[in-house]
Coordinates of C-alpha atoms and ligand atoms in Angstrom, one line a residue:
X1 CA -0.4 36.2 -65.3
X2 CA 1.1 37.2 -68.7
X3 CA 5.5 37.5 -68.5
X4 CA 5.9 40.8 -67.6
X5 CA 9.2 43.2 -68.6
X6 CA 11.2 46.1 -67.2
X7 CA 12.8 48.3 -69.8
X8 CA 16.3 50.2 -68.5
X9 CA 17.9 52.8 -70.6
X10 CA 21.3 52.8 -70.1
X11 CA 22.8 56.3 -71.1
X12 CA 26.6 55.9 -71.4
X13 CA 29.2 58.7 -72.6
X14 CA 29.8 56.4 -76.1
X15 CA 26.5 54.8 -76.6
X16 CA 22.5 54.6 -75.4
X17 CA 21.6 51.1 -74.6
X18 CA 18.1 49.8 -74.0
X19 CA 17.8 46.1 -72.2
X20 CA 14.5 44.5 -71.5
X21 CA 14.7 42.4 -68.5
X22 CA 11.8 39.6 -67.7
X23 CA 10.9 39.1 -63.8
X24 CA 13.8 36.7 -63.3
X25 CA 16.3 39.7 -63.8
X26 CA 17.6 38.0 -66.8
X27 CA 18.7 40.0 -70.3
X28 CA 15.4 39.6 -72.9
X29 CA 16.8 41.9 -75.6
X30 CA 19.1 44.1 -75.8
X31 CA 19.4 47.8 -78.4
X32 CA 22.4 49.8 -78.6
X33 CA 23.5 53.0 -80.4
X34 CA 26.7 55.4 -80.7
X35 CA 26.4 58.7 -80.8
X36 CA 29.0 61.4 -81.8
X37 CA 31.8 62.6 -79.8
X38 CA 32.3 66.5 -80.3
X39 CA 35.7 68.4 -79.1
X40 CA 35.7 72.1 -80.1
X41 CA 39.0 72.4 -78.2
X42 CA 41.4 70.3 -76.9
X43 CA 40.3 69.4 -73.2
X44 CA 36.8 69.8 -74.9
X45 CA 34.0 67.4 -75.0
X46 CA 30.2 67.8 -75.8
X47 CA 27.4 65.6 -77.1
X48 CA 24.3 66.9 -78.9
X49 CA 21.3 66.8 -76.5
X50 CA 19.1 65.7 -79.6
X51 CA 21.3 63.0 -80.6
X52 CA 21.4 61.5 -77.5
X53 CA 17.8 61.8 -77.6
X54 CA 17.6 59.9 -81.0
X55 CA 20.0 57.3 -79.7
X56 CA 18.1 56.1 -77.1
X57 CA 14.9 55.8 -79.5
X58 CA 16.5 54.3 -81.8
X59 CA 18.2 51.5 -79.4
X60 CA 14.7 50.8 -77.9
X61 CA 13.4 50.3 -81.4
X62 CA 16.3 47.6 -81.7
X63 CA 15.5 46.5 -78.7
X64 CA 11.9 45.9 -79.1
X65 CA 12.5 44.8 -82.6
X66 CA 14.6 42.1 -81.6
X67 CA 12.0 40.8 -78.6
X68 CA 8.8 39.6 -79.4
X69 CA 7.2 41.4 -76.3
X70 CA 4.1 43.0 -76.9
X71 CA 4.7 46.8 -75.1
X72 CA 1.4 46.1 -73.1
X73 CA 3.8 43.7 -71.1
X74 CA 6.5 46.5 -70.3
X75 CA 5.1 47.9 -66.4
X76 CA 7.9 50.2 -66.2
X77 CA 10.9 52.1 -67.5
X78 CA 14.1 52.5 -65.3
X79 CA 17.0 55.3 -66.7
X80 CA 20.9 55.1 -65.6
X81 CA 22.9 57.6 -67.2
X82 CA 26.5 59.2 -67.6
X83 CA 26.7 61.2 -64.2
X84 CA 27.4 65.0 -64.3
X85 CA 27.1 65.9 -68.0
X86 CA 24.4 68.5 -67.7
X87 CA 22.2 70.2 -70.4
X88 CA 20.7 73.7 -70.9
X89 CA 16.9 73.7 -72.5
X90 CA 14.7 76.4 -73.5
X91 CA 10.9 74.8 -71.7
X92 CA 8.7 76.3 -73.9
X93 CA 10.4 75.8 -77.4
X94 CA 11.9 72.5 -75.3
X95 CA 15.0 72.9 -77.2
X96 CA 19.1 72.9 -75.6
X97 CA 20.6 76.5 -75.6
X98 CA 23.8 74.3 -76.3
X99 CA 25.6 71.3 -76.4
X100 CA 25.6 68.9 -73.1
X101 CA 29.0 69.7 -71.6
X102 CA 30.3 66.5 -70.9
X103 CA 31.6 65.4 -67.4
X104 CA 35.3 64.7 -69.1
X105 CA 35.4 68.5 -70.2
X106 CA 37.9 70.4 -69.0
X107 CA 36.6 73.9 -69.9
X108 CA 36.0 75.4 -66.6
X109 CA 39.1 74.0 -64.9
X110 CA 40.9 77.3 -64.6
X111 CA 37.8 79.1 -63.1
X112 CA 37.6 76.2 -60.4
X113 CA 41.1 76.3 -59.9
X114 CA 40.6 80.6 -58.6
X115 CA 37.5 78.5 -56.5
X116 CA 39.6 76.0 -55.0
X117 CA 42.4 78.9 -54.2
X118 CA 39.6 79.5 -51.3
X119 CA 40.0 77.7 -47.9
X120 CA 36.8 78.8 -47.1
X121 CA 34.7 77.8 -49.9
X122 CA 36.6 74.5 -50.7
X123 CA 35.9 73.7 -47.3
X124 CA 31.8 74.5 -47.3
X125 CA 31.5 72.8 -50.9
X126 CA 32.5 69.5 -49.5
X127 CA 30.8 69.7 -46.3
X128 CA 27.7 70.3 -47.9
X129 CA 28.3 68.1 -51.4
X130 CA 30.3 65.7 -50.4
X131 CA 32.2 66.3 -53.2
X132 CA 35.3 68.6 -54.2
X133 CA 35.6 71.4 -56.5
X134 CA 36.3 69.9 -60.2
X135 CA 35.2 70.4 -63.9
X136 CA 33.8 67.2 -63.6
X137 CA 30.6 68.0 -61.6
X138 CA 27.4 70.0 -63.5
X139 CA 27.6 73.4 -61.7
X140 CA 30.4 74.9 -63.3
X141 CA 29.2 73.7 -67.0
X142 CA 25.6 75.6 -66.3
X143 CA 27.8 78.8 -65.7
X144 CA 29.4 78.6 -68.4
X145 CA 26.6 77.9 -70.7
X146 CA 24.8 81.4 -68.8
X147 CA 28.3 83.2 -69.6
X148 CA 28.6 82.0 -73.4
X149 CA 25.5 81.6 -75.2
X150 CA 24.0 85.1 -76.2
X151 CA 20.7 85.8 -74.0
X152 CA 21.4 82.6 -72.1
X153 CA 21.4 84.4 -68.5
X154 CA 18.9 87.1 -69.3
X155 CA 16.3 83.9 -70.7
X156 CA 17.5 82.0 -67.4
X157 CA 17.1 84.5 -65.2
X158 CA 13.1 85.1 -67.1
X159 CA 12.4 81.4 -65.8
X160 CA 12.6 80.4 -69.6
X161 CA 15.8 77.9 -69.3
X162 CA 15.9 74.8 -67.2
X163 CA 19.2 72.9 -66.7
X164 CA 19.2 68.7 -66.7
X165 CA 21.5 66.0 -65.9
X166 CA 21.0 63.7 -68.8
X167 CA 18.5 61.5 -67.0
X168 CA 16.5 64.7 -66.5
X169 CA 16.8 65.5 -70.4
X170 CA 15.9 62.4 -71.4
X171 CA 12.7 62.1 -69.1
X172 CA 11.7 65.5 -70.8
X173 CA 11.9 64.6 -74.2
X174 CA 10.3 60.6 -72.9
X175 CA 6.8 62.8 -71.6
X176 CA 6.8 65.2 -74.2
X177 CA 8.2 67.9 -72.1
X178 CA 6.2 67.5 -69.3
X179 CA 8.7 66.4 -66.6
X180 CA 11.5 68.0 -65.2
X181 CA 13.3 66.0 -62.3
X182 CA 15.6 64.3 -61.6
X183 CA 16.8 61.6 -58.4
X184 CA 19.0 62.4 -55.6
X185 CA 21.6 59.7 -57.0
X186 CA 22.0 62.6 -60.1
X187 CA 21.1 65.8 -58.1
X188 CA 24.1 64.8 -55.5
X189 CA 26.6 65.0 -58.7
X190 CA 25.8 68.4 -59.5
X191 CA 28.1 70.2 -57.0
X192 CA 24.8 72.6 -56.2
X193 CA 22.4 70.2 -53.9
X194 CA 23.2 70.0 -50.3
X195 CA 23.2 66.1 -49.7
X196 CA 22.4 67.0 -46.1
X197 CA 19.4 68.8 -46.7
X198 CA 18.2 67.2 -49.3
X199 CA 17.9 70.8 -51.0
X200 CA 19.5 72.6 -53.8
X201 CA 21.6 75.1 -51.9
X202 CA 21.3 78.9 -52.1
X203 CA 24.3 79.5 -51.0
X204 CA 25.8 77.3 -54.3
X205 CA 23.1 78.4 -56.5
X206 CA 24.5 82.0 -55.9
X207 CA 28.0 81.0 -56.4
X208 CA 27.9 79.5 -59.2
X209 CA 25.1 82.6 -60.3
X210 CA 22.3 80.2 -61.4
X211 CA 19.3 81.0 -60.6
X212 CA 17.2 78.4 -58.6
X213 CA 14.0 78.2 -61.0
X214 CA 16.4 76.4 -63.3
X215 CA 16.8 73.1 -61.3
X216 CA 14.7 70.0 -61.9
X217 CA 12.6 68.8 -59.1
X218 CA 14.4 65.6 -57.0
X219 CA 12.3 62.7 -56.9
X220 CA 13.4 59.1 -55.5
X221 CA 15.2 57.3 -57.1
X222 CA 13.0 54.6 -57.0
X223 CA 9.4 55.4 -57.4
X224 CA 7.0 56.5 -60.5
X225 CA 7.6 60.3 -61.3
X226 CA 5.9 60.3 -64.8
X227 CA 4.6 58.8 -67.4
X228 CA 6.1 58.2 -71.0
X229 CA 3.8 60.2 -73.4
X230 CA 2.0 57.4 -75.3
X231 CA 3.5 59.2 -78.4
X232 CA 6.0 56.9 -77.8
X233 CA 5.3 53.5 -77.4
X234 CA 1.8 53.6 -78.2
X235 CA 0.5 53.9 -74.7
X236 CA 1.7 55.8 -71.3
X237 CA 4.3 53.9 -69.2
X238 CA 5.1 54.7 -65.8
X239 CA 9.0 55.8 -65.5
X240 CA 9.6 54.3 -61.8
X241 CA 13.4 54.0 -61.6
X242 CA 16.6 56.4 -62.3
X243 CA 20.1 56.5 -60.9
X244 CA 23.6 57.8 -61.7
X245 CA 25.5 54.9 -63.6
X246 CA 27.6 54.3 -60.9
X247 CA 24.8 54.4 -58.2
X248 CA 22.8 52.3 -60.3
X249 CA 25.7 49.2 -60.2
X250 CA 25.8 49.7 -56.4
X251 CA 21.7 48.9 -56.9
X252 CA 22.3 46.4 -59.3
X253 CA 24.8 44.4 -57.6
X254 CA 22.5 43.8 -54.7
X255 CA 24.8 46.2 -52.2
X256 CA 21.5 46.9 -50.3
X257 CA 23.4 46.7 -46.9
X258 CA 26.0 49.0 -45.2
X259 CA 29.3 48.0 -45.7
X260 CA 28.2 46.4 -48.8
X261 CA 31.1 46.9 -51.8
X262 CA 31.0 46.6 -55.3
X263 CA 33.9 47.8 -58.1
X264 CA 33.3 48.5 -61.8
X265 CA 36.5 47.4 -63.8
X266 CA 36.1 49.3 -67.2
X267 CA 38.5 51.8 -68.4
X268 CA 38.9 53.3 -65.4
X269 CA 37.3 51.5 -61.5
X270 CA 34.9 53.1 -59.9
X271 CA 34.3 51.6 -56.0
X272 CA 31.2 52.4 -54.1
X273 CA 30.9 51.6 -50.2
X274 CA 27.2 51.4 -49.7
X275 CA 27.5 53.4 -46.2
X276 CA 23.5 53.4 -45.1
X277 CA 21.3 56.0 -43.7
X278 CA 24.8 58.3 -42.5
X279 CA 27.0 60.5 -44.8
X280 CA 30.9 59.4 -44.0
X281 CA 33.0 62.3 -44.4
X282 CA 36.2 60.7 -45.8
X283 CA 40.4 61.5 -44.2
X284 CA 41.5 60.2 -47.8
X285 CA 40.0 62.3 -50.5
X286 CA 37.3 59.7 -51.6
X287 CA 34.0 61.7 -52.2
X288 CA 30.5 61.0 -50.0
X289 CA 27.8 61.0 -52.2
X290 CA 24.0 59.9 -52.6
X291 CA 23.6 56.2 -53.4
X292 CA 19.8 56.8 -54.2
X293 CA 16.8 57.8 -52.5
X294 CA 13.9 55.7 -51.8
X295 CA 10.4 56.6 -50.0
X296 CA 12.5 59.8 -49.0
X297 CA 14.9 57.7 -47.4
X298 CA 18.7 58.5 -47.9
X299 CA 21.3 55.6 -48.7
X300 CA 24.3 57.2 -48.8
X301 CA 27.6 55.7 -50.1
X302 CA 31.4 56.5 -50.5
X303 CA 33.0 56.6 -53.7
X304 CA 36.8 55.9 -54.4
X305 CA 37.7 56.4 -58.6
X306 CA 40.9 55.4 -60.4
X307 CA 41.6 56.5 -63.3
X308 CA 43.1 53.6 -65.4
X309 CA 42.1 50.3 -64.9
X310 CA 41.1 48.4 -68.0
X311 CA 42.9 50.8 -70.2
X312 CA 46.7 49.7 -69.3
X313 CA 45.4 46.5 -71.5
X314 CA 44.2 48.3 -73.8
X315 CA 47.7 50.6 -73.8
X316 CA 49.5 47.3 -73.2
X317 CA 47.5 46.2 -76.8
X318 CA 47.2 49.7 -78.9
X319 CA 50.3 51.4 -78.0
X320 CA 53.1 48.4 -76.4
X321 CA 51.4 46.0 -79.2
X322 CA 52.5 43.2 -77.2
X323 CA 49.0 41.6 -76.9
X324 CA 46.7 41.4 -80.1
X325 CA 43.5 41.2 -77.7
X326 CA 42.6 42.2 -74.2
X327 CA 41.6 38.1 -73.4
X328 CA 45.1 37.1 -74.6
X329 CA 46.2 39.0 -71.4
X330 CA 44.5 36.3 -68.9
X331 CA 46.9 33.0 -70.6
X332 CA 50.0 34.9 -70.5
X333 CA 49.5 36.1 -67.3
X334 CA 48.5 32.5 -66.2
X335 CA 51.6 31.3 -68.3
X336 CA 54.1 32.4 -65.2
X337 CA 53.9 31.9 -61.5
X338 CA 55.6 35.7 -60.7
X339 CA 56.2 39.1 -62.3
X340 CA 59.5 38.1 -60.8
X341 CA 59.3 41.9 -59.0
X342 CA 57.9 43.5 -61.8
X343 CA 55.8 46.4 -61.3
X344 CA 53.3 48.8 -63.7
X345 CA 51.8 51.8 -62.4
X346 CA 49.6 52.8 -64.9
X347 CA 49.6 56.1 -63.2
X348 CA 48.8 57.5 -67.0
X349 CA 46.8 60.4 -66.1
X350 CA 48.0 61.1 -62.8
X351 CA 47.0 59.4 -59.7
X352 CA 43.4 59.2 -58.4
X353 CA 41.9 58.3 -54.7
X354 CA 43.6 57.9 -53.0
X355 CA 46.8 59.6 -53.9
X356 CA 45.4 63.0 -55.8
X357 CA 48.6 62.8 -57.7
X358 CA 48.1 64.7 -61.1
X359 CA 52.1 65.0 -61.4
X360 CA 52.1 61.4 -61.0
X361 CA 53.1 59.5 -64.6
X362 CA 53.4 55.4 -65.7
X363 CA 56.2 54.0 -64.4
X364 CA 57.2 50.1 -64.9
X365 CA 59.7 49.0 -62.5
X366 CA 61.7 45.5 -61.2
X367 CA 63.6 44.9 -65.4
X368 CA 65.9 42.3 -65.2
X369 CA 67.7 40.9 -68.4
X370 CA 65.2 37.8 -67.2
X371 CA 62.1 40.0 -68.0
X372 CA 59.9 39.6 -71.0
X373 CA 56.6 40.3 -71.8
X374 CA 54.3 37.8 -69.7
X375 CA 56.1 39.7 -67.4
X376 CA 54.6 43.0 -68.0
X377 CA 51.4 41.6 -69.2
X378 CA 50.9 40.3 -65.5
X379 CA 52.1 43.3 -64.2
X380 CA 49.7 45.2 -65.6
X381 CA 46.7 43.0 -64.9
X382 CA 48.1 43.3 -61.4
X383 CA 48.3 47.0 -61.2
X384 CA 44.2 46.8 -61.2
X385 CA 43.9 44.5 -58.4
X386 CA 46.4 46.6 -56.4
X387 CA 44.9 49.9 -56.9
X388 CA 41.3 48.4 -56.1
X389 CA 43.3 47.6 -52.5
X390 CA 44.5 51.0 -52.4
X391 CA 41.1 52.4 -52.2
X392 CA 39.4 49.4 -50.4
X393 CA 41.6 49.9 -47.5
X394 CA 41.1 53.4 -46.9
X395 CA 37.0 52.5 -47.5
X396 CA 37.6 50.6 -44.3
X397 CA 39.9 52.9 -42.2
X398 CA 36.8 55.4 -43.0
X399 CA 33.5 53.8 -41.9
X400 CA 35.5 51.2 -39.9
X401 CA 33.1 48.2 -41.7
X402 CA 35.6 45.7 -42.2
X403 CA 34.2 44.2 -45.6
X404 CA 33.9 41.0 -46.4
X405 CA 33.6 40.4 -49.9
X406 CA 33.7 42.4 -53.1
X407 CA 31.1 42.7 -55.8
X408 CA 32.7 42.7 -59.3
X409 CA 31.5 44.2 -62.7
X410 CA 32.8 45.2 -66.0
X411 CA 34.6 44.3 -69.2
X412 CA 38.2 43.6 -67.7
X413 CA 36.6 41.6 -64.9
X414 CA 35.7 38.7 -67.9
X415 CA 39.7 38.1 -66.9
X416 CA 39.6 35.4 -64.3
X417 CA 43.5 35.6 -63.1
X418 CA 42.3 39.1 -62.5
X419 CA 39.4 38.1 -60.4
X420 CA 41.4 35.5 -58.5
X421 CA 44.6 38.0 -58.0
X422 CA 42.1 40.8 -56.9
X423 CA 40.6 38.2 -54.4
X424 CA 44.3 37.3 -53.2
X425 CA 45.9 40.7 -52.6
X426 CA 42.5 41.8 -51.1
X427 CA 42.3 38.6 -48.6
X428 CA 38.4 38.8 -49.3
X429 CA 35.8 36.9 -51.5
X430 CA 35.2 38.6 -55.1
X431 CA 32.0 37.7 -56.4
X432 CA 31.0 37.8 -59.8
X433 CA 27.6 37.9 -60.8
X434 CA 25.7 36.1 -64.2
X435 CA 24.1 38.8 -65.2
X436 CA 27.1 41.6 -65.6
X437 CA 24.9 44.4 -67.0
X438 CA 24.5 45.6 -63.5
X439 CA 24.4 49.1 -64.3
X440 CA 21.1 48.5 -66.4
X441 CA 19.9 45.9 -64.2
X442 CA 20.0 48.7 -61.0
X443 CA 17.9 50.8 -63.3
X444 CA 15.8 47.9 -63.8
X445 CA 15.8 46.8 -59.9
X446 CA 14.7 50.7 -59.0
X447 CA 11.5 50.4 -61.4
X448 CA 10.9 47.2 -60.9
X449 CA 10.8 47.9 -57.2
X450 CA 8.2 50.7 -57.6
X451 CA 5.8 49.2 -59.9
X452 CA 5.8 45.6 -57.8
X453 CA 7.9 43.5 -60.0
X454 CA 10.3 43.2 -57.3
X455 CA 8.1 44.5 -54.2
X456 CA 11.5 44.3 -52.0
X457 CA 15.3 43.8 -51.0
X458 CA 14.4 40.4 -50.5
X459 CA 13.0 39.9 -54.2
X460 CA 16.0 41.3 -55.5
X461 CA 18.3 39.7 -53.6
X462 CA 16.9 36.3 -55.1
X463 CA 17.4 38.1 -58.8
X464 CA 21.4 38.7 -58.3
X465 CA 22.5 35.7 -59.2
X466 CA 26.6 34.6 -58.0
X467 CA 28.5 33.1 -61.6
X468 CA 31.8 32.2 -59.7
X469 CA 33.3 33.4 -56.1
X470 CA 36.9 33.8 -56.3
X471 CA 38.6 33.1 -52.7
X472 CA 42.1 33.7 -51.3
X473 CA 44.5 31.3 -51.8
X474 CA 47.2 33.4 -51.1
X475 CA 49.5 32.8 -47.8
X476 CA 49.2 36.4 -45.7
X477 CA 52.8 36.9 -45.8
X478 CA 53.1 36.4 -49.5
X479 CA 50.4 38.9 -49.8
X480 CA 51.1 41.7 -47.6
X481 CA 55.0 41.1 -49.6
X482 CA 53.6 41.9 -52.9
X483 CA 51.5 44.8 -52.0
X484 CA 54.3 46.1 -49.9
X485 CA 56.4 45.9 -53.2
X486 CA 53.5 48.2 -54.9
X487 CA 53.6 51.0 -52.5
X488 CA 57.2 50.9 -53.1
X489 CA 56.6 51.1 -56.8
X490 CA 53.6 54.0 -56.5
X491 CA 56.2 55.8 -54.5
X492 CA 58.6 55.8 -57.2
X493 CA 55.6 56.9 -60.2
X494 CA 54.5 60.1 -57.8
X495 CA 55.5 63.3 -58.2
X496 CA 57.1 62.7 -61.6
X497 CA 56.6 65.7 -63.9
X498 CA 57.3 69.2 -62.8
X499 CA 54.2 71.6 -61.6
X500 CA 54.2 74.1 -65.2
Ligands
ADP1 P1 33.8 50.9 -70.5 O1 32.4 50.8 -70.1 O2 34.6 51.8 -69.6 O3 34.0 51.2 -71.9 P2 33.9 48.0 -70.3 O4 33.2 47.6 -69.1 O5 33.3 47.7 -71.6 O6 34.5 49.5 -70.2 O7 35.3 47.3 -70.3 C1 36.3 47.5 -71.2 C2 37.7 47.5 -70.6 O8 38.0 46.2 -70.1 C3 38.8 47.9 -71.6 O9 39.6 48.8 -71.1 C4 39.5 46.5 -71.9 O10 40.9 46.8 -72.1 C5 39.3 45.8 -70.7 N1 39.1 44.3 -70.9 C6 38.1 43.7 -71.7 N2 38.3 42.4 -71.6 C7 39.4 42.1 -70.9 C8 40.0 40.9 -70.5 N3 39.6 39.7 -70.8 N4 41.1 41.1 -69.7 C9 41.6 42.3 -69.3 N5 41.0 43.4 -69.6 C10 39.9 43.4 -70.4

């Protein structure tokens, strides 16, 4: 049988990628294109729906330009995409009433924050989302959208707009308008479907005054639910996978299992706990969300975020200057045995899970006259691995799974004192797959899954392929010394500015 290729489309908040994977899950070609940033106001951020669009076209063009695949050997497109940022359309002129209001905007936060001054509702929002009230999630964007554009709610409440995640907008524009869904993975981000259910909730939907015609239709997140218009590529594909970026690493990184972990180490860390067939309601402020949905069946997963991660290196190389590039970090950190009690807390925008610390602020602690910059540089690198523990352990007090090891993805991750220190101050295996596109290779998985590329977890399983497995080394007392020093130090970076 003729090779046969899976083409992902990964959709991230700077740039649309396209990766062709062959039937061994390994990288064929790969396209990629930016697309503009747009901040009307400070605290703003949009994207143009059509540029998007046009940058995903054009980095499948690239894509397929630079593989010599015939498209008659591509069985399936799979879509991962920025989570949250949704988009307004008109369905019969199939063009956005506005900008997509990206999940960093800010613009609603003061409506939420007369939401969140409600017991009551807080309370039913994250038993039935799983989630907590913040700008971050779709529903609040859609209302504003309906409040600002001129004849937006009148035209919404005619059945004439539709609203989108991005994977939804970009399925539209991939069948020629014919579609409108989207997965559970994406519907469970919009702070308006009830992850219980499986439903979009009245009770939301009336909240947040959208009316209920406007939501896409939730398909699995694995499975074909349309069919590229042959517009496109020449002929009609089938589009058999989507998922959430994050939810789509989880996929990608093989966590098919309860209890299975992975952590995304890019500017910020995003952890997912793969928690099977049963929502976990967390005691620590992590959020319970859809992993993804297949055959109707419900994964569910917890999700722990923190905020800065990789970007203390880049801070440590754009603002300190005292590294020229973020590699340099790994031999200087290598170049000492200690920090010597030197602690960063790259508490830079607050603390996230599980602390909820906005008034939090950077702190580095421990100077001696001895101190110098390896010092700070490991510090720093260290500050990742310790705040991955922070959320890891309250992932186990939660679902009680006591984790074994931990799947690792992600630019900073390429830093292997990082990957052994994370392994140390954890006490678990870190494993570290080849192929570390794993957010387009659990788009890939989802439609390769549904279109019998991959007819299996088994199948899969034999795709994900280990690079290296980072053990302990560390003595338990040396460990649980260190981490105590961190808590010590977090204590010292909360509550730093005053409340305006
Ligand atoms: P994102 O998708 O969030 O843009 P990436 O996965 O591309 O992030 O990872 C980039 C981040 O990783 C940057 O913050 C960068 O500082 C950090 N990084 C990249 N290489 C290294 C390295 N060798 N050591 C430490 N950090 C690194």
């Amino acid at each position: 049988m003729a090779t046969q290729y899976i083409l992902a489309l990964d959709q991230g908040t700077t740039s649309s990628r396209a990766i062709l994977f062959d039937g061994n899950g390994q990288v064929v070609a790969t396209g990629q294109r930016e697309f503009q940033q747009i901040y009307p106001q400070p605290g703003w951020v949009e994207h143009d729906p059509e540029e998007i669009w046009q940058s995903v076209w054009h980095a499948i063009e690239e894509c397929l330009g630079h593989a010599s695949v015939s498209v008659d050997a591509i069985t399936a497109i799979g879509i991962t995409n920025q989570r949250e940022t949704a988009v307004v359309w008109n369905k019969t002129t199939g063009r956005p009433v506005y900008n997509a209001i990206v999940w960093q905007c800010r613009r609603t936060a003061d409506f939420l924050a007369e939401l969140r001054s409600q017991d009551r509702v807080v309370d039913m929002i994250r038993q039935k989302t799983g989630l907590v009230i913040d700008a971050y999630f779709s529903a609040s964007k859609v209302a504003w959208i309906l409040d600002h554009v001129p004849d937006a709610r009148s035209l919404a409440e005619a059945g004439q707009l539709v609203f989108g995640t991005i994977d939804s907008w970009l399925i539209y524009k991939l069948t020629g308008g014919t579609a409108h869904v989207t997965d559970y993975s994406n519907a469970a981000r919009t702070l308006l479907y009830n992850i219980h259910t499986l439903s979009w909730d009245e009770e939301l939907l009336t909240l947040f005054r959208i009316p209920p015609s406007m939501c896409p239709r939730v398909v699995d997140s694995s499975g074909v639910c349309a069919l590229s218009s042959p517009g496109w590529l020449g002929r009609e594909i089938p589009i058999a996978g989507i998922a959430g970026d994050q939810q789509a690493a989880l996929f990608g990184q093989g966590c098919f299992r309860p209890g299975d972990v992975k952590n995304t180490y890019g500017t910020g860390s995003f952890l997912l706990m793969n928690t099977g067939s049963g929502p976990v309601a967390s005691a620590h402020g992590l959020l319970t969300t859809i992993a993804w949905g297949l055959a109707g069946q419900i994964t569910y997963a917890l999700e722990g975020s923190i905020f800065i991660t990789g970007a203390i290196v880049q801070w440590l190389r754009d603002q300190l200057q005292i590294i020229r590039r973020a590699e340099e970090s790994e031999d200087l950190a290598l170049s000492i045995d200690t920090t010597q009690g030197v602690y960063v807390v790259p508490a830079l925008a607050g603390l996230g899970a599980p602390y909820w610390d906005s008034y939090a602020r950077g702190t580095i602690i421990g100077l001696t006259r001895g101190t110098h910059r390896a010092h700070i540089v490991r510090a720093a690198l260290e500050s990742i691995a310790y705040q991955t523990r922070d959320v890891l352990d309250v992932m186990v007090q939660d679902t009680g799974n006591p984790v074994k090891t931990l799947r690792v993805d992600g630019g900073a991750i390429a830093n292997r004192f990082l990957a052994q220190f994370q392994a140390d101050i954890l006490g678990r295996a870190v494993e570290r797959p080849q192929v570390r596109e794993t957010t387009a290779m659990g788009a890939a998985f989802l439609a390769g899954l549904a279109t019998g590329m991959w007819p299996g977890f088994e199948p899969l399983e034999a795709v994900w392929r280990l690079d290296e497995v980072f053990t302990p080394k560390m003595t338990e007392q040396q460990r649980e010394a260190l981490y105590r020093g961190w808590l010590k130090a977090v204590d010292r970076a909360r509550n730093w500015v005053d409340p305006a």
